[in-house]
Amino acid sequence: MLADTRRSAIVDAVQRERVVSVAALAKMFDVSLMTVRRDIDALEDAGLLEKIHGGAKIHTGVSTHEPGFDLKSTQGQGEKHAIARDAAKMVKPGMAIGLSAGTTTWVLAKYLTTVPDLTVVTNSVPISEVFRAAKAATTVILTGGERTPSDALVGTIAVASIRQLHMDLLFLGVHGVDAVAGFTTPNLQEADTDRALIEASRRVVVLADESKWGVMGISTIARLDDVDEVISDSGLAIEAQRVLRQHVRLRLVDVPGS
């Protein structure tokens, strides 16, 4: 098993069990204790879990750490694709849509390359590359700005360019979802940029798999009732479903093989 694949599975196990021992992970993946410890160190550095004595636990507390795009893109791929496939059904030819930076919105972009007469506004370099590589007949408006570790373009230039635009629909990726803090990010400038995208859009749909619930970045992008809809997967905790449905339309999708 490749290291990235194993580390993605370790994060899935920690999110599912909340706390997992090094010994249990070593047995699960048939690797040495030292290999698991190195994996946990790398995942803690990426802000995806917390190392504890003899194991790892789900990440808690307010986060200012921003994981890189490459590592985040390996996590929860089944959930991301299921959510993206469902979200793609909302996009019609001739629309002007926004895709905020994020790995789930990046997956969504791959499902949209064949939609005709589509205009896409994004602050994500990887998303713009999806349409370029596919040679899609899509008008892509890439904001300027400063580049973050997650390959988002943020800051005053990004905000100023977005404020000149109008979109039918925005698909918003988030770092975390919390009952009180709402939709959050660990990057203050990215929060400003995402708020500008929301203000420029007639309808806002958040794409957030079950792992985002209970995670809190330092900056709030929007309160729960500031968006129109959330698309998540059917593994989302019952309490999380109850809270979200009090504020927003919630759509759950099944993940094949889960």
PDB file of C-alpha atoms in Angstrom:
ATOM      1  CA  MET A   1       0.000   0.000   0.000  1.00  0.00           C
ATOM      2  CA  LEU A   2       1.347   3.431  -0.952  1.00  0.00           C
ATOM      3  CA  ALA A   3       2.073   5.824   1.915  1.00  0.00           C
ATOM      4  CA  ASP A   4      -0.550   8.399   0.761  1.00  0.00           C
ATOM      5  CA  THR A   5      -3.225   5.703   0.500  1.00  0.00           C
ATOM      6  CA  ARG A   6      -2.358   4.314   3.949  1.00  0.00           C
ATOM      7  CA  ARG A   7      -2.370   7.772   5.517  1.00  0.00           C
ATOM      8  CA  SER A   8      -5.770   8.521   3.990  1.00  0.00           C
ATOM      9  CA  ALA A   9      -7.068   5.275   5.507  1.00  0.00           C
ATOM     10  CA  ILE A  10      -5.558   6.197   8.891  1.00  0.00           C
ATOM     11  CA  VAL A  11      -7.419   9.529   8.865  1.00  0.00           C
ATOM     12  CA  ASP A  12     -10.645   7.687   7.950  1.00  0.00           C
ATOM     13  CA  ALA A  13     -10.100   5.262  10.860  1.00  0.00           C
ATOM     14  CA  VAL A  14      -9.446   8.074  13.352  1.00  0.00           C
ATOM     15  CA  GLN A  15     -12.517   9.985  12.194  1.00  0.00           C
ATOM     16  CA  ARG A  16     -14.624   6.846  12.499  1.00  0.00           C
ATOM     17  CA  GLU A  17     -13.297   5.600  15.868  1.00  0.00           C
ATOM     18  CA  ARG A  18     -12.294   9.012  17.346  1.00  0.00           C
ATOM     19  CA  VAL A  19      -9.220   7.403  19.006  1.00  0.00           C
ATOM     20  CA  VAL A  20      -7.010   4.654  17.487  1.00  0.00           C
ATOM     21  CA  SER A  21      -3.854   3.019  18.879  1.00  0.00           C
ATOM     22  CA  VAL A  22      -0.574   2.673  16.999  1.00  0.00           C
ATOM     23  CA  ALA A  23      -0.707  -1.095  17.547  1.00  0.00           C
ATOM     24  CA  ALA A  24      -4.193  -1.372  16.038  1.00  0.00           C
ATOM     25  CA  LEU A  25      -3.171   0.661  12.986  1.00  0.00           C
ATOM     26  CA  ALA A  26      -0.003  -1.390  12.497  1.00  0.00           C
ATOM     27  CA  LYS A  27      -2.058  -4.582  12.548  1.00  0.00           C
ATOM     28  CA  MET A  28      -4.712  -3.084  10.258  1.00  0.00           C
ATOM     29  CA  PHE A  29      -2.193  -2.161   7.540  1.00  0.00           C
ATOM     30  CA  ASP A  30       0.391  -4.889   8.212  1.00  0.00           C
ATOM     31  CA  VAL A  31       3.225  -2.409   8.742  1.00  0.00           C
ATOM     32  CA  SER A  32       5.669  -1.714  11.559  1.00  0.00           C
ATOM     33  CA  LEU A  33       4.903   0.423  14.604  1.00  0.00           C
ATOM     34  CA  MET A  34       7.604   2.845  13.458  1.00  0.00           C
ATOM     35  CA  THR A  35       5.907   3.270  10.060  1.00  0.00           C
ATOM     36  CA  VAL A  36       2.602   4.095  11.753  1.00  0.00           C
ATOM     37  CA  ARG A  37       4.300   6.581  14.076  1.00  0.00           C
ATOM     38  CA  ARG A  38       5.858   8.326  11.059  1.00  0.00           C
ATOM     39  CA  ASP A  39       2.450   8.419   9.372  1.00  0.00           C
ATOM     40  CA  ILE A  40       0.850   9.938  12.472  1.00  0.00           C
ATOM     41  CA  ASP A  41       3.610  12.568  12.704  1.00  0.00           C
ATOM     42  CA  ALA A  42       3.033  13.559   9.056  1.00  0.00           C
ATOM     43  CA  LEU A  43      -0.747  13.689   9.469  1.00  0.00           C
ATOM     44  CA  GLU A  44      -0.474  15.771  12.639  1.00  0.00           C
ATOM     45  CA  ASP A  45       1.827  18.194  10.799  1.00  0.00           C
ATOM     46  CA  ALA A  46      -0.875  18.462   8.128  1.00  0.00           C
ATOM     47  CA  GLY A  47      -3.488  19.267  10.787  1.00  0.00           C
ATOM     48  CA  LEU A  48      -5.572  16.158  10.044  1.00  0.00           C
ATOM     49  CA  LEU A  49      -5.362  14.470  13.463  1.00  0.00           C
ATOM     50  CA  GLU A  50      -3.780  14.828  16.906  1.00  0.00           C
ATOM     51  CA  LYS A  51      -1.013  12.555  18.157  1.00  0.00           C
ATOM     52  CA  ILE A  52      -1.489  11.153  21.650  1.00  0.00           C
ATOM     53  CA  HIS A  53       0.566   8.690  23.695  1.00  0.00           C
ATOM     54  CA  GLY A  54       0.335   5.349  21.917  1.00  0.00           C
ATOM     55  CA  GLY A  55      -1.975   6.484  19.136  1.00  0.00           C
ATOM     56  CA  ALA A  56      -3.932   9.285  17.516  1.00  0.00           C
ATOM     57  CA  LYS A  57      -7.269  11.017  18.003  1.00  0.00           C
ATOM     58  CA  ILE A  58      -9.589  13.169  15.951  1.00  0.00           C
ATOM     59  CA  HIS A  59      -8.457  16.773  15.580  1.00  0.00           C
ATOM     60  CA  THR A  60     -10.091  19.092  18.119  1.00  0.00           C
ATOM     61  CA  GLY A  61      -9.931  22.735  18.996  1.00  0.00           C
ATOM     62  CA  VAL A  62      -9.699  25.861  16.859  1.00  0.00           C
ATOM     63  CA  SER A  63      -7.410  25.409  13.872  1.00  0.00           C
ATOM     64  CA  THR A  64      -5.123  27.950  12.242  1.00  0.00           C
ATOM     65  CA  HIS A  65      -3.211  25.232  10.384  1.00  0.00           C
ATOM     66  CA  GLU A  66      -3.953  24.962   6.692  1.00  0.00           C
ATOM     67  CA  PRO A  67      -3.242  21.517   5.166  1.00  0.00           C
ATOM     68  CA  GLY A  68      -1.766  21.477   1.661  1.00  0.00           C
ATOM     69  CA  PHE A  69      -3.913  20.714  -1.382  1.00  0.00           C
ATOM     70  CA  ASP A  70      -2.089  17.516  -2.370  1.00  0.00           C
ATOM     71  CA  LEU A  71      -2.607  15.794   0.984  1.00  0.00           C
ATOM     72  CA  LYS A  72      -6.215  16.958   1.373  1.00  0.00           C
ATOM     73  CA  SER A  73      -7.076  15.643  -2.096  1.00  0.00           C
ATOM     74  CA  THR A  74      -6.244  12.071  -0.986  1.00  0.00           C
ATOM     75  CA  GLN A  75      -8.729  12.118   1.904  1.00  0.00           C
ATOM     76  CA  GLY A  76     -12.316  10.825   1.655  1.00  0.00           C
ATOM     77  CA  GLN A  77     -12.271  10.382  -2.098  1.00  0.00           C
ATOM     78  CA  GLY A  78     -15.452   8.280  -2.161  1.00  0.00           C
ATOM     79  CA  GLU A  79     -17.375  10.964  -0.289  1.00  0.00           C
ATOM     80  CA  LYS A  80     -15.984  13.762  -2.441  1.00  0.00           C
ATOM     81  CA  HIS A  81     -16.968  12.049  -5.691  1.00  0.00           C
ATOM     82  CA  ALA A  82     -20.467  11.155  -4.451  1.00  0.00           C
ATOM     83  CA  ILE A  83     -21.097  14.745  -3.333  1.00  0.00           C
ATOM     84  CA  ALA A  84     -19.623  16.197  -6.525  1.00  0.00           C
ATOM     85  CA  ARG A  85     -21.721  13.947  -8.800  1.00  0.00           C
ATOM     86  CA  ASP A  86     -24.867  15.064  -7.014  1.00  0.00           C
ATOM     87  CA  ALA A  87     -23.890  18.740  -7.088  1.00  0.00           C
ATOM     88  CA  ALA A  88     -23.148  18.572 -10.830  1.00  0.00           C
ATOM     89  CA  LYS A  89     -26.833  17.834 -11.503  1.00  0.00           C
ATOM     90  CA  MET A  90     -27.642  21.392 -10.387  1.00  0.00           C
ATOM     91  CA  VAL A  91     -25.547  22.970 -13.146  1.00  0.00           C
ATOM     92  CA  LYS A  92     -27.289  23.808 -16.430  1.00  0.00           C
ATOM     93  CA  PRO A  93     -25.903  25.080 -19.751  1.00  0.00           C
ATOM     94  CA  GLY A  94     -25.530  28.850 -19.874  1.00  0.00           C
ATOM     95  CA  MET A  95     -25.058  29.310 -16.124  1.00  0.00           C
ATOM     96  CA  ALA A  96     -22.434  31.459 -14.457  1.00  0.00           C
ATOM     97  CA  ILE A  97     -21.235  29.534 -11.405  1.00  0.00           C
ATOM     98  CA  GLY A  98     -18.634  29.985  -8.696  1.00  0.00           C
ATOM     99  CA  LEU A  99     -16.320  27.250  -7.450  1.00  0.00           C
ATOM    100  CA  SER A 100     -14.439  28.224  -4.310  1.00  0.00           C
ATOM    101  CA  ALA A 101     -11.048  26.686  -3.603  1.00  0.00           C
ATOM    102  CA  GLY A 102     -11.190  23.193  -2.129  1.00  0.00           C
ATOM    103  CA  THR A 103     -10.694  19.552  -2.967  1.00  0.00           C
ATOM    104  CA  THR A 104     -14.406  18.685  -3.242  1.00  0.00           C
ATOM    105  CA  THR A 105     -15.045  21.636  -5.565  1.00  0.00           C
ATOM    106  CA  TRP A 106     -11.970  20.495  -7.526  1.00  0.00           C
ATOM    107  CA  VAL A 107     -13.584  17.077  -7.986  1.00  0.00           C
ATOM    108  CA  LEU A 108     -16.835  18.804  -8.986  1.00  0.00           C
ATOM    109  CA  ALA A 109     -14.973  20.711 -11.710  1.00  0.00           C
ATOM    110  CA  LYS A 110     -14.103  17.374 -13.345  1.00  0.00           C
ATOM    111  CA  TYR A 111     -17.815  16.586 -13.687  1.00  0.00           C
ATOM    112  CA  LEU A 112     -18.528  19.976 -15.283  1.00  0.00           C
ATOM    113  CA  THR A 113     -16.045  19.983 -18.166  1.00  0.00           C
ATOM    114  CA  THR A 114     -18.704  18.781 -20.638  1.00  0.00           C
ATOM    115  CA  VAL A 115     -21.423  21.287 -19.672  1.00  0.00           C
ATOM    116  CA  PRO A 116     -21.841  23.643 -22.656  1.00  0.00           C
ATOM    117  CA  ASP A 117     -21.822  27.440 -22.498  1.00  0.00           C
ATOM    118  CA  LEU A 118     -20.661  27.446 -18.884  1.00  0.00           C
ATOM    119  CA  THR A 119     -18.882  30.338 -17.147  1.00  0.00           C
ATOM    120  CA  VAL A 120     -16.867  29.438 -14.060  1.00  0.00           C
ATOM    121  CA  VAL A 121     -15.533  31.949 -11.542  1.00  0.00           C
ATOM    122  CA  THR A 122     -12.911  30.487  -9.215  1.00  0.00           C
ATOM    123  CA  ASN A 123     -10.099  31.484  -6.890  1.00  0.00           C
ATOM    124  CA  SER A 124      -8.530  28.022  -7.225  1.00  0.00           C
ATOM    125  CA  VAL A 125      -5.509  27.389  -9.435  1.00  0.00           C
ATOM    126  CA  PRO A 126      -6.103  23.578  -9.518  1.00  0.00           C
ATOM    127  CA  ILE A 127      -9.744  24.083 -10.569  1.00  0.00           C
ATOM    128  CA  SER A 128      -8.745  26.344 -13.436  1.00  0.00           C
ATOM    129  CA  GLU A 129      -6.248  23.668 -14.520  1.00  0.00           C
ATOM    130  CA  VAL A 130      -9.019  21.025 -14.655  1.00  0.00           C
ATOM    131  CA  PHE A 131     -10.827  22.965 -17.389  1.00  0.00           C
ATOM    132  CA  ARG A 132      -7.606  23.810 -19.232  1.00  0.00           C
ATOM    133  CA  ALA A 133      -6.388  20.190 -19.249  1.00  0.00           C
ATOM    134  CA  ALA A 134      -9.786  18.945 -20.459  1.00  0.00           C
ATOM    135  CA  LYS A 135      -9.776  21.558 -23.242  1.00  0.00           C
ATOM    136  CA  ALA A 136     -13.303  22.368 -22.113  1.00  0.00           C
ATOM    137  CA  ALA A 137     -15.351  24.959 -23.964  1.00  0.00           C
ATOM    138  CA  THR A 138     -15.781  26.775 -20.663  1.00  0.00           C
ATOM    139  CA  THR A 139     -15.147  30.413 -19.872  1.00  0.00           C
ATOM    140  CA  VAL A 140     -12.984  30.390 -16.741  1.00  0.00           C
ATOM    141  CA  ILE A 141     -12.489  33.588 -14.748  1.00  0.00           C
ATOM    142  CA  LEU A 142      -9.569  33.065 -12.352  1.00  0.00           C
ATOM    143  CA  THR A 143      -9.245  35.730  -9.682  1.00  0.00           C
ATOM    144  CA  GLY A 144      -5.894  37.213  -8.876  1.00  0.00           C
ATOM    145  CA  GLY A 145      -4.500  37.343  -5.374  1.00  0.00           C
ATOM    146  CA  GLU A 146      -2.000  35.769  -2.998  1.00  0.00           C
ATOM    147  CA  ARG A 147      -1.637  31.988  -3.127  1.00  0.00           C
ATOM    148  CA  THR A 148      -2.309  29.964   0.055  1.00  0.00           C
ATOM    149  CA  PRO A 149      -0.986  26.477   0.996  1.00  0.00           C
ATOM    150  CA  SER A 150      -4.272  25.033  -0.332  1.00  0.00           C
ATOM    151  CA  ASP A 151      -3.694  26.743  -3.714  1.00  0.00           C
ATOM    152  CA  ALA A 152      -6.423  29.342  -3.186  1.00  0.00           C
ATOM    153  CA  LEU A 153      -6.003  32.899  -4.423  1.00  0.00           C
ATOM    154  CA  VAL A 154      -6.985  35.316  -1.658  1.00  0.00           C
ATOM    155  CA  GLY A 155      -6.572  38.884  -0.450  1.00  0.00           C
ATOM    156  CA  THR A 156      -7.631  42.345  -1.572  1.00  0.00           C
ATOM    157  CA  ILE A 157      -7.050  41.709  -5.290  1.00  0.00           C
ATOM    158  CA  ALA A 158      -9.182  38.547  -5.222  1.00  0.00           C
ATOM    159  CA  VAL A 159     -11.971  40.259  -3.272  1.00  0.00           C
ATOM    160  CA  ALA A 160     -11.986  43.317  -5.545  1.00  0.00           C
ATOM    161  CA  SER A 161     -12.272  41.208  -8.708  1.00  0.00           C
ATOM    162  CA  ILE A 162     -15.075  39.048  -7.300  1.00  0.00           C
ATOM    163  CA  ARG A 163     -17.119  42.096  -6.257  1.00  0.00           C
ATOM    164  CA  GLN A 164     -17.438  43.077  -9.920  1.00  0.00           C
ATOM    165  CA  LEU A 165     -19.152  39.784 -10.824  1.00  0.00           C
ATOM    166  CA  HIS A 166     -22.565  38.144 -10.496  1.00  0.00           C
ATOM    167  CA  MET A 167     -23.157  34.382 -10.359  1.00  0.00           C
ATOM    168  CA  ASP A 168     -26.223  32.170 -10.528  1.00  0.00           C
ATOM    169  CA  LEU A 169     -24.828  29.555  -8.172  1.00  0.00           C
ATOM    170  CA  LEU A 170     -21.824  29.154  -5.863  1.00  0.00           C
ATOM    171  CA  PHE A 171     -20.414  25.841  -4.706  1.00  0.00           C
ATOM    172  CA  LEU A 172     -18.486  26.528  -1.509  1.00  0.00           C
ATOM    173  CA  GLY A 173     -15.877  24.227   0.003  1.00  0.00           C
ATOM    174  CA  VAL A 174     -15.157  24.651   3.722  1.00  0.00           C
ATOM    175  CA  HIS A 175     -12.573  23.501   6.262  1.00  0.00           C
ATOM    176  CA  GLY A 176     -15.092  22.860   9.023  1.00  0.00           C
ATOM    177  CA  VAL A 177     -18.745  23.051  10.069  1.00  0.00           C
ATOM    178  CA  ASP A 178     -19.811  23.857  13.620  1.00  0.00           C
ATOM    179  CA  ALA A 179     -23.234  24.422  15.182  1.00  0.00           C
ATOM    180  CA  VAL A 180     -22.191  27.771  16.658  1.00  0.00           C
ATOM    181  CA  ALA A 181     -19.285  28.984  14.489  1.00  0.00           C
ATOM    182  CA  GLY A 182     -20.930  27.929  11.217  1.00  0.00           C
ATOM    183  CA  PHE A 183     -18.741  27.323   8.145  1.00  0.00           C
ATOM    184  CA  THR A 184     -15.091  28.040   8.900  1.00  0.00           C
ATOM    185  CA  THR A 185     -11.568  28.176   7.495  1.00  0.00           C
ATOM    186  CA  PRO A 186      -8.111  28.373   9.113  1.00  0.00           C
ATOM    187  CA  ASN A 187      -7.115  31.204   6.761  1.00  0.00           C
ATOM    188  CA  LEU A 188      -8.368  34.722   7.560  1.00  0.00           C
ATOM    189  CA  GLN A 189      -7.883  36.047   4.022  1.00  0.00           C
ATOM    190  CA  GLU A 190      -9.607  33.026   2.502  1.00  0.00           C
ATOM    191  CA  ALA A 191     -12.628  33.746   4.708  1.00  0.00           C
ATOM    192  CA  ASP A 192     -12.792  37.289   3.267  1.00  0.00           C
ATOM    193  CA  THR A 193     -12.558  35.913  -0.279  1.00  0.00           C
ATOM    194  CA  ASP A 194     -15.239  33.295   0.335  1.00  0.00           C
ATOM    195  CA  ARG A 195     -17.559  35.938   1.795  1.00  0.00           C
ATOM    196  CA  ALA A 196     -17.112  37.979  -1.381  1.00  0.00           C
ATOM    197  CA  LEU A 197     -18.059  34.911  -3.452  1.00  0.00           C
ATOM    198  CA  ILE A 198     -21.193  34.446  -1.339  1.00  0.00           C
ATOM    199  CA  GLU A 199     -22.222  38.092  -1.752  1.00  0.00           C
ATOM    200  CA  ALA A 200     -21.805  37.827  -5.534  1.00  0.00           C
ATOM    201  CA  SER A 201     -24.006  34.717  -5.830  1.00  0.00           C
ATOM    202  CA  ARG A 202     -27.775  34.300  -6.041  1.00  0.00           C
ATOM    203  CA  ARG A 203     -27.643  30.815  -4.475  1.00  0.00           C
ATOM    204  CA  VAL A 204     -24.992  29.180  -2.241  1.00  0.00           C
ATOM    205  CA  VAL A 205     -24.450  25.434  -1.848  1.00  0.00           C
ATOM    206  CA  VAL A 206     -21.858  24.133   0.633  1.00  0.00           C
ATOM    207  CA  LEU A 207     -20.121  20.846  -0.208  1.00  0.00           C
ATOM    208  CA  ALA A 208     -18.954  19.220   3.045  1.00  0.00           C
ATOM    209  CA  ASP A 209     -18.473  15.523   3.797  1.00  0.00           C
ATOM    210  CA  GLU A 210     -19.097  14.060   7.252  1.00  0.00           C
ATOM    211  CA  SER A 211     -15.496  14.638   8.404  1.00  0.00           C
ATOM    212  CA  LYS A 212     -16.024  18.421   8.354  1.00  0.00           C
ATOM    213  CA  TRP A 213     -18.621  18.365  11.157  1.00  0.00           C
ATOM    214  CA  GLY A 214     -17.223  19.512  14.496  1.00  0.00           C
ATOM    215  CA  VAL A 215     -14.057  20.946  12.916  1.00  0.00           C
ATOM    216  CA  MET A 216     -13.530  24.644  13.582  1.00  0.00           C
ATOM    217  CA  GLY A 217     -11.128  26.940  11.745  1.00  0.00           C
ATOM    218  CA  ILE A 218     -10.222  30.269  13.302  1.00  0.00           C
ATOM    219  CA  SER A 219     -12.378  32.354  10.942  1.00  0.00           C
ATOM    220  CA  THR A 220     -16.080  32.062  10.155  1.00  0.00           C
ATOM    221  CA  ILE A 221     -17.017  32.298   6.482  1.00  0.00           C
ATOM    222  CA  ALA A 222     -20.787  32.231   7.036  1.00  0.00           C
ATOM    223  CA  ARG A 223     -23.360  31.200   9.623  1.00  0.00           C
ATOM    224  CA  LEU A 224     -25.392  28.077   8.962  1.00  0.00           C
ATOM    225  CA  ASP A 225     -28.464  30.010   7.831  1.00  0.00           C
ATOM    226  CA  ASP A 226     -26.435  32.263   5.513  1.00  0.00           C
ATOM    227  CA  VAL A 227     -26.342  29.562   2.820  1.00  0.00           C
ATOM    228  CA  ASP A 228     -29.143  27.874   0.898  1.00  0.00           C
ATOM    229  CA  GLU A 229     -28.136  24.226   0.906  1.00  0.00           C
ATOM    230  CA  VAL A 230     -25.579  21.737   2.195  1.00  0.00           C
ATOM    231  CA  ILE A 231     -24.687  18.546   0.343  1.00  0.00           C
ATOM    232  CA  SER A 232     -23.025  15.929   2.536  1.00  0.00           C
ATOM    233  CA  ASP A 233     -22.787  12.143   2.671  1.00  0.00           C
ATOM    234  CA  SER A 234     -25.096   9.732   4.466  1.00  0.00           C
ATOM    235  CA  GLY A 235     -22.426   9.000   7.086  1.00  0.00           C
ATOM    236  CA  LEU A 236     -23.055  12.426   8.648  1.00  0.00           C
ATOM    237  CA  ALA A 237     -23.923  12.038  12.340  1.00  0.00           C
ATOM    238  CA  ILE A 238     -27.618  12.155  13.235  1.00  0.00           C
ATOM    239  CA  GLU A 239     -27.105  15.101  15.601  1.00  0.00           C
ATOM    240  CA  ALA A 240     -25.290  17.010  12.871  1.00  0.00           C
ATOM    241  CA  GLN A 241     -28.172  16.312  10.486  1.00  0.00           C
ATOM    242  CA  ARG A 242     -30.663  17.596  13.060  1.00  0.00           C
ATOM    243  CA  VAL A 243     -28.746  20.826  13.653  1.00  0.00           C
ATOM    244  CA  LEU A 244     -28.201  21.546   9.968  1.00  0.00           C
ATOM    245  CA  ARG A 245     -31.860  20.941   9.061  1.00  0.00           C
ATOM    246  CA  GLN A 246     -32.864  23.638  11.546  1.00  0.00           C
ATOM    247  CA  HIS A 247     -31.002  26.219   9.453  1.00  0.00           C
ATOM    248  CA  VAL A 248     -30.570  25.041   5.878  1.00  0.00           C
ATOM    249  CA  ARG A 249     -31.750  22.547   3.300  1.00  0.00           C
ATOM    250  CA  LEU A 250     -29.653  19.381   3.746  1.00  0.00           C
ATOM    251  CA  ARG A 251     -29.122  16.802   1.015  1.00  0.00           C
ATOM    252  CA  LEU A 252     -27.369  13.519   1.837  1.00  0.00           C
ATOM    253  CA  VAL A 253     -25.814  11.241  -0.762  1.00  0.00           C
ATOM    254  CA  ASP A 254     -24.854   7.586  -0.490  1.00  0.00           C
ATOM    255  CA  VAL A 255     -21.204   6.617  -0.985  1.00  0.00           C
ATOM    256  CA  PRO A 256     -20.768   3.454  -3.090  1.00  0.00           C
ATOM    257  CA  GLY A 257     -19.114   0.657  -1.126  1.00  0.00           C
ATOM    258  CA  SER A 258     -19.654   2.256   2.271  1.00  0.00           C
TER     259      SER A 258
END
